[in-house]
mmCIF file of C-alpha atoms in Angstrom:
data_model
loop_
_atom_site.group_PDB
_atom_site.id
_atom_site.type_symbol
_atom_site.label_atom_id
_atom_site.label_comp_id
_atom_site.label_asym_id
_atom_site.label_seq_id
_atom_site.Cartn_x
_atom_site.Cartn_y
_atom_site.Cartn_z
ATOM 1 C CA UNK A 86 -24.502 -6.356 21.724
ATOM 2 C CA UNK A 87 -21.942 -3.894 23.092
ATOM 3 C CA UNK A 88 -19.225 -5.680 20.793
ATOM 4 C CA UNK A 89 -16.120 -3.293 21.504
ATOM 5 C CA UNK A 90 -15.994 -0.651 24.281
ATOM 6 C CA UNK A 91 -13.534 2.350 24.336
ATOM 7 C CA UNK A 92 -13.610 5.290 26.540
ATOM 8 C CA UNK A 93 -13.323 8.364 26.363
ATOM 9 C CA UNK A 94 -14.784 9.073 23.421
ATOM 10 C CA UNK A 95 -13.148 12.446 23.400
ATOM 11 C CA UNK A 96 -10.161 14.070 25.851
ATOM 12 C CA UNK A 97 -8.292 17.189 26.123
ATOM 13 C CA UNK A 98 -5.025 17.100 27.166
ATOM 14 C CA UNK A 99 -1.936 19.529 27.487
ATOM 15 C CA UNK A 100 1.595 18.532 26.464
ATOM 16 C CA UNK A 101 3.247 16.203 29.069
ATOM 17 C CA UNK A 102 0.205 14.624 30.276
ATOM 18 C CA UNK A 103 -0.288 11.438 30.834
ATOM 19 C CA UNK A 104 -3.499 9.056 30.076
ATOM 20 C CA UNK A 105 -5.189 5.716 29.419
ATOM 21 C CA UNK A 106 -7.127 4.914 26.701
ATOM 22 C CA UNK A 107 -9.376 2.030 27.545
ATOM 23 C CA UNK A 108 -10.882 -0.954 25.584
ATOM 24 C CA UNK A 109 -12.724 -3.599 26.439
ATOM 25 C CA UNK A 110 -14.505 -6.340 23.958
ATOM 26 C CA UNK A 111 -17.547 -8.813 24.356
ATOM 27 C CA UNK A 112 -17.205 -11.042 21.645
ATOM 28 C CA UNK A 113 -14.384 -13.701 23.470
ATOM 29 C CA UNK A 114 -12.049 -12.630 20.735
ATOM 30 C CA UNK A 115 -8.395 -13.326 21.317
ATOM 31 C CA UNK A 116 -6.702 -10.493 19.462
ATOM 32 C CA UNK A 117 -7.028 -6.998 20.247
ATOM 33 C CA UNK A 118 -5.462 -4.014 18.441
ATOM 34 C CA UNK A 119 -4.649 -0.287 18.812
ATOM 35 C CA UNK A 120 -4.630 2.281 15.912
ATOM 36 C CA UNK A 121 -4.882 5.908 14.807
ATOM 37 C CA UNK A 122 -6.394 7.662 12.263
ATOM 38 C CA UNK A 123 -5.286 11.057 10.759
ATOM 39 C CA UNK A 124 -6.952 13.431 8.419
ATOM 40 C CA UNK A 125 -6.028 12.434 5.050
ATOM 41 C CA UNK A 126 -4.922 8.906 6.057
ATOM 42 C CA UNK A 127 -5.476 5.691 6.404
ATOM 43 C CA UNK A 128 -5.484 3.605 10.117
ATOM 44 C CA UNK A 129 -2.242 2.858 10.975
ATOM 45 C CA UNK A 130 -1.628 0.215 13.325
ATOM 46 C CA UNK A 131 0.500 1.364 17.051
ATOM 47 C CA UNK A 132 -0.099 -1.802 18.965
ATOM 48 C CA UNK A 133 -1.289 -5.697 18.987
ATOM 49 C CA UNK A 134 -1.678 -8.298 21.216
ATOM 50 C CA UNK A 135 -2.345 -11.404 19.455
ATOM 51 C CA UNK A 136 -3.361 -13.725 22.812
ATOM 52 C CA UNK A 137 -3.806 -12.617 26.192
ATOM 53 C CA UNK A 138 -0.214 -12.342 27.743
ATOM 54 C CA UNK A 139 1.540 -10.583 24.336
ATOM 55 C CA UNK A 140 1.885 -7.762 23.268
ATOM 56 C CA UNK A 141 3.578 -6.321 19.766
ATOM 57 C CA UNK A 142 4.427 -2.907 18.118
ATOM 58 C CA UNK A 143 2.306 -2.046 14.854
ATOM 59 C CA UNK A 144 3.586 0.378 12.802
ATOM 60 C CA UNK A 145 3.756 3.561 15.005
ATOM 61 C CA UNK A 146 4.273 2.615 18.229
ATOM 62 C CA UNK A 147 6.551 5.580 19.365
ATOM 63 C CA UNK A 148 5.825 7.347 22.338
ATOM 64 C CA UNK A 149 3.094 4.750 23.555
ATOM 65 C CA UNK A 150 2.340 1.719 25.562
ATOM 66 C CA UNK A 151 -0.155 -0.984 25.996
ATOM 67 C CA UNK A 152 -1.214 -3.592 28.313
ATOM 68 C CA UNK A 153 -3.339 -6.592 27.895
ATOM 69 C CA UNK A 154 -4.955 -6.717 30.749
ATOM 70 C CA UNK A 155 -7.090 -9.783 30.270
ATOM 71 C CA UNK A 156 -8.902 -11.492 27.299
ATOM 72 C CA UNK A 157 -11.414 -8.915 27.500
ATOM 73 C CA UNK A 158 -9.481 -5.836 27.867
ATOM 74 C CA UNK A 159 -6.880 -3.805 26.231
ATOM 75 C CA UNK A 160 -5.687 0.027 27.042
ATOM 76 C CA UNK A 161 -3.357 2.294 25.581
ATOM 77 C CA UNK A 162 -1.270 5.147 27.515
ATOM 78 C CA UNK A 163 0.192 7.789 26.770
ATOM 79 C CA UNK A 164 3.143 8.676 29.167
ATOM 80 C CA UNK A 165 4.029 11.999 27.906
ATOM 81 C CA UNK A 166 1.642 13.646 25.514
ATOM 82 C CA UNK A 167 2.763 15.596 22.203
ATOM 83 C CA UNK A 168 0.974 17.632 19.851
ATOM 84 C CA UNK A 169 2.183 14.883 17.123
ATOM 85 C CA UNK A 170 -1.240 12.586 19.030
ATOM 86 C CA UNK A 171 -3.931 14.426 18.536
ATOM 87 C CA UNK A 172 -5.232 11.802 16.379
ATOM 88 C CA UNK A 173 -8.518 9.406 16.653
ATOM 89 C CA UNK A 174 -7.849 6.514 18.186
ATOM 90 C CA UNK A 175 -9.129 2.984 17.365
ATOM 91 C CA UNK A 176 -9.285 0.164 19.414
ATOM 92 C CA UNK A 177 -10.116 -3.499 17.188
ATOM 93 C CA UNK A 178 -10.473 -6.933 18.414
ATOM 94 C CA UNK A 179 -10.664 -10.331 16.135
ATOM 95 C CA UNK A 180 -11.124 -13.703 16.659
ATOM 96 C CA UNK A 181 -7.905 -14.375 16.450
ATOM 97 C CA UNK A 182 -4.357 -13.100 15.034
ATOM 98 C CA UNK A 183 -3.318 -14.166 11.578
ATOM 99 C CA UNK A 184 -6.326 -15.959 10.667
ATOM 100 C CA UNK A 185 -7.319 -16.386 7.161
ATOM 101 C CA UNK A 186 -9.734 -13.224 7.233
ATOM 102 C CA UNK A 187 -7.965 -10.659 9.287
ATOM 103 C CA UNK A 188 -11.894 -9.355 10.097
ATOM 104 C CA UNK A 189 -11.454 -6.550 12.399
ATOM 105 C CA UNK A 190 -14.061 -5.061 14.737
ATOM 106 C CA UNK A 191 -13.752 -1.732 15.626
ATOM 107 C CA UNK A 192 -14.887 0.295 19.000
ATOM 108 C CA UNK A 193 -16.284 3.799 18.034
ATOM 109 C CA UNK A 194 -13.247 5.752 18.480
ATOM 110 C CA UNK A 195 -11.239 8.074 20.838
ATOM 111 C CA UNK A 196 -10.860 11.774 19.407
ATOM 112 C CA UNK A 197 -7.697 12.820 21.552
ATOM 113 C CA UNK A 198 -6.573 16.944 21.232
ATOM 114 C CA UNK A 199 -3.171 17.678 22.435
ATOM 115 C CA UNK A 200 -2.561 21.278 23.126
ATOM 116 C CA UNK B 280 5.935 4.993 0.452
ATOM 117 C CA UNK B 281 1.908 3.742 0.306
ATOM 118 C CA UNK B 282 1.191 0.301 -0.067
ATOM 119 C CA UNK B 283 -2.277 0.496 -0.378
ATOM 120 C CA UNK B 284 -3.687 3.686 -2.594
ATOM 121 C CA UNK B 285 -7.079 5.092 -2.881
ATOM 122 C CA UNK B 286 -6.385 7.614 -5.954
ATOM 123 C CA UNK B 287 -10.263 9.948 -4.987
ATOM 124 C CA UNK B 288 -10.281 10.892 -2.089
ATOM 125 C CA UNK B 289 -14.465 11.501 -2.796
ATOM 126 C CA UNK B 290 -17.237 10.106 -5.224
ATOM 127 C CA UNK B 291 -20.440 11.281 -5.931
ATOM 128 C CA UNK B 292 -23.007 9.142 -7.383
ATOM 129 C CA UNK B 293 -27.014 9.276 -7.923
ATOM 130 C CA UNK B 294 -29.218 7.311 -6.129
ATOM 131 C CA UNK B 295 -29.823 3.840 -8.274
ATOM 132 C CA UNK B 296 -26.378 3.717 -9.937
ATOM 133 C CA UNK B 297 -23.455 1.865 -9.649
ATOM 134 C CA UNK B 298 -20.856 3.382 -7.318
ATOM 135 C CA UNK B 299 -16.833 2.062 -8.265
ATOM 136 C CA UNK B 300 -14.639 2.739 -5.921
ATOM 137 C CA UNK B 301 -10.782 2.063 -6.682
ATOM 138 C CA UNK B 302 -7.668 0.418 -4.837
ATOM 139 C CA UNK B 303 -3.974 -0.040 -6.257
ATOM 140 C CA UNK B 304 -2.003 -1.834 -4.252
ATOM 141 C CA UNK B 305 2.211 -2.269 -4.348
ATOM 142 C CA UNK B 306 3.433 -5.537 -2.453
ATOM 143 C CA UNK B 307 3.079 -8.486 -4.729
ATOM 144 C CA UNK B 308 2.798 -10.159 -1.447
ATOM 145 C CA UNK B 309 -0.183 -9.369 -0.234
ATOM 146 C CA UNK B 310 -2.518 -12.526 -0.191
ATOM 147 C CA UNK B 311 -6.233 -11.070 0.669
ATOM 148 C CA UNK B 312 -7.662 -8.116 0.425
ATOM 149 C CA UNK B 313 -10.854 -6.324 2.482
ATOM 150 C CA UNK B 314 -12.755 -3.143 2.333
ATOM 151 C CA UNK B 315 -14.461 -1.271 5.454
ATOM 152 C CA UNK B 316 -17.150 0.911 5.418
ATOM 153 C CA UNK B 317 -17.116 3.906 8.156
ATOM 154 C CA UNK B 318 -19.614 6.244 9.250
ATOM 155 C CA UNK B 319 -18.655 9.827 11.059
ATOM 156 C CA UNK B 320 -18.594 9.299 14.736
ATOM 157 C CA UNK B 321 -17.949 5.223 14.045
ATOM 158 C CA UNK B 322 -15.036 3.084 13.613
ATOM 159 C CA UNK B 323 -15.059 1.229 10.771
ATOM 160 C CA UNK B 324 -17.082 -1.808 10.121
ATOM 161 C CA UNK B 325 -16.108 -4.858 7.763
ATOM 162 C CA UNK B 326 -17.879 -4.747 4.428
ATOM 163 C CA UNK B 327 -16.456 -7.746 2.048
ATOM 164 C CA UNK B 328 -13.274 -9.116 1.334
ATOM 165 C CA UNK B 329 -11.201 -11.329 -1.233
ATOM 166 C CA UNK B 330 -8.495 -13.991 -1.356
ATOM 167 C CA UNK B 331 -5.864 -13.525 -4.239
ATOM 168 C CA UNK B 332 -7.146 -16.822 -5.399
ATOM 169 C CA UNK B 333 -9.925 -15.510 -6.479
ATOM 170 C CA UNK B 334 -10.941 -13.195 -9.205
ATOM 171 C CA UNK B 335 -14.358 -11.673 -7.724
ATOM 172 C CA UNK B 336 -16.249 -11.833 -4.586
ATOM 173 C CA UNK B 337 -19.964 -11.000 -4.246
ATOM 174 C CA UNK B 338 -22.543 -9.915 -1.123
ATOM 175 C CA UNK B 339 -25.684 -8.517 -2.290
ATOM 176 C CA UNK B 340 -25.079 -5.066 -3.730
ATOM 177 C CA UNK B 341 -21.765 -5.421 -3.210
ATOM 178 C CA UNK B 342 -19.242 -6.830 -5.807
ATOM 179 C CA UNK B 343 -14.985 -6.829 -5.081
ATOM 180 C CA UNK B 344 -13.441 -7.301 -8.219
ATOM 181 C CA UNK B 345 -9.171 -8.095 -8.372
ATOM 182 C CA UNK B 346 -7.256 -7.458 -10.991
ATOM 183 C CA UNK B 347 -3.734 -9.375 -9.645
ATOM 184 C CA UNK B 348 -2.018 -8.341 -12.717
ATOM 185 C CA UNK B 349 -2.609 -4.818 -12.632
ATOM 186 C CA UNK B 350 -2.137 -4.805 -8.633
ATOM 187 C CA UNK B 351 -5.865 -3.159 -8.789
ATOM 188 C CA UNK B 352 -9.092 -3.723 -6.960
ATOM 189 C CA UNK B 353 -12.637 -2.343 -7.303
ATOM 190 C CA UNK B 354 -15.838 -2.292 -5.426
ATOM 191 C CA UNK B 355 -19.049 -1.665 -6.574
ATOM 192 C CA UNK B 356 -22.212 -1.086 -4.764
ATOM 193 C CA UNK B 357 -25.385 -2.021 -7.320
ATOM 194 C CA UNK B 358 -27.434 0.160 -6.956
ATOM 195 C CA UNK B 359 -26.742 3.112 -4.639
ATOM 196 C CA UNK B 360 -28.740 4.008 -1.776
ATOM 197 C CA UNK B 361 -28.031 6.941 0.222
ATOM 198 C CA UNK B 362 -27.545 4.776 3.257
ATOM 199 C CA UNK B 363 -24.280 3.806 1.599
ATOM 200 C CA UNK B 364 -23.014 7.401 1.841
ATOM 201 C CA UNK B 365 -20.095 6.758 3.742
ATOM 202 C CA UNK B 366 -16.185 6.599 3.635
ATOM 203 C CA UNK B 367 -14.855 3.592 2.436
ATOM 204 C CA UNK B 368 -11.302 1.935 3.419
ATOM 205 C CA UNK B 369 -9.489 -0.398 1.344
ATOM 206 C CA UNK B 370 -7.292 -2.944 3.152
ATOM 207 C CA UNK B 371 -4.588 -5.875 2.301
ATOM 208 C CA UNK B 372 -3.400 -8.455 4.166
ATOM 209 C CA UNK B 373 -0.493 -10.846 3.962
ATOM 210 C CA UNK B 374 0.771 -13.529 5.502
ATOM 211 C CA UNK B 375 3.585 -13.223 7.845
ATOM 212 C CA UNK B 376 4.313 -13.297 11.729
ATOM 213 C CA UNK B 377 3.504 -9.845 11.967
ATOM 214 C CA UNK B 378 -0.248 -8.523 12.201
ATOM 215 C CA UNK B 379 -0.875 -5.696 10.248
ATOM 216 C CA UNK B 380 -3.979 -4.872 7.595
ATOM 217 C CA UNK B 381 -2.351 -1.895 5.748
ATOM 218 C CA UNK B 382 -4.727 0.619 4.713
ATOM 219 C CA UNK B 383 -5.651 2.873 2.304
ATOM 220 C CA UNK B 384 -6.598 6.909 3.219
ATOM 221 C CA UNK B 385 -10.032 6.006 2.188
ATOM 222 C CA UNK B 386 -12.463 7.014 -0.385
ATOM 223 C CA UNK B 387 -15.515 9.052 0.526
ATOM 224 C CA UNK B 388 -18.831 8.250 -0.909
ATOM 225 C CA UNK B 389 -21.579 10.414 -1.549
ATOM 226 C CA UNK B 390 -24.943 9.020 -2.610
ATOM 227 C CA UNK B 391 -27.607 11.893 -3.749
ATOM 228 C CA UNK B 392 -31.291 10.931 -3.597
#
């Protein structure tokens, strides 16, 4: 049961790179999420896609952009990095957006450094 | 401004007792309510929720109590284990076109043997 997928686990990257954070879920679940986690706080949410073909901004979605690629996959880039992004990165799916339990499952995390 | 707070940022509890962890909560709105359980290296997994139509949900060891009133929610794991040592993350939910849990910064929990 690989349930949700996300690689890297960790990167390294100096200010004004770009990257791709990748996701992928098992589970045939039509939403798929994006957030961060910072020392001291709680997830917040950058980006959804609530069906394949949509996408949304969370909460924080500055300075980022996502693609739902298919059902299965979801990815997060980062077109110019900034220190403000070092920040674990979560990617979520769930059966589907705005149901009556909003039950997320969560991948294992990205831990992104921005130097 | 928090929506969602989790006043201790760490508990300690014995083996075999009762471990209460806390959650205050602002919007009135907010319609159900969940809490996650995280180990270090993992993302977080779901551990129980509640509808606001309810008073009390129970799984086990695990009890979440609402308090709608006083815009306060509880967990409590009956009794400890150390397995259970973990940091736990309130979350609400309401309903609206917009998809977002909001969560709390989390509680750590530390079960002694």
């Amino acid at each position: 049961n690989a349930g949700v997928t996300q690689t890297p686990k960790f990167q390294v990257l100096k200010t004004g790179q770009s990257m791709t954070l990748q996701c992928a879920q098992d589970m045939n679940h039509n939403s798929m999420y994006w957030y961060r986690q910072d020392p001291g706080m709680g997830l917040r949410l950058i980006y959804y896609s609530a069906s394949e073909g949509t996408t949304d901004k969370g909460e924080v979605p500055n300075g980022y952009n996502v693609s739902r690629l298919n059902k299965r996959e979801f990815s997060l880039r980062l077109e110019s990095a900034a220190p403000s992004q070092t920040s674990v990165y979560f990617c979520a799916s769930s059966e589907a957006h705005r149901a009556f339990v909003e039950k997320l499952f969560f991948g294992s995390g990205t831990q992104l450094s921005v130097l | 401004d928090q929506q969602v707070k989790q006043n201790s940022p760490s508990l300690s509890v014995q083996e075999g007792r009762i471990s209460i962890l806390n959650c205050d909560y602002t919007n009135s709105m907010f319609d159900y309510f969940l809490w996650y359980k995280k180990y270090p290296a993992e993302g977080p997994t779901f551990l129980i929720s509640i509808s606001s139509i309810k008073d009390k949900n129970e799984d086990g060891r695990f009890t979440v109590f609402l308090n709608k009133s006083a815009k306060h929610l509880s967990l409590h794991i009956v009794p400890s284990q150390p397995g259970d040592s973990a940091v736990y993350f309130c979350a609400a939910d309401y309903g609206g076109s917009q998809g977002n849990l909001i969560f709390g910064k989390g509680t750590k929990l530390s079960v002694k043997p």
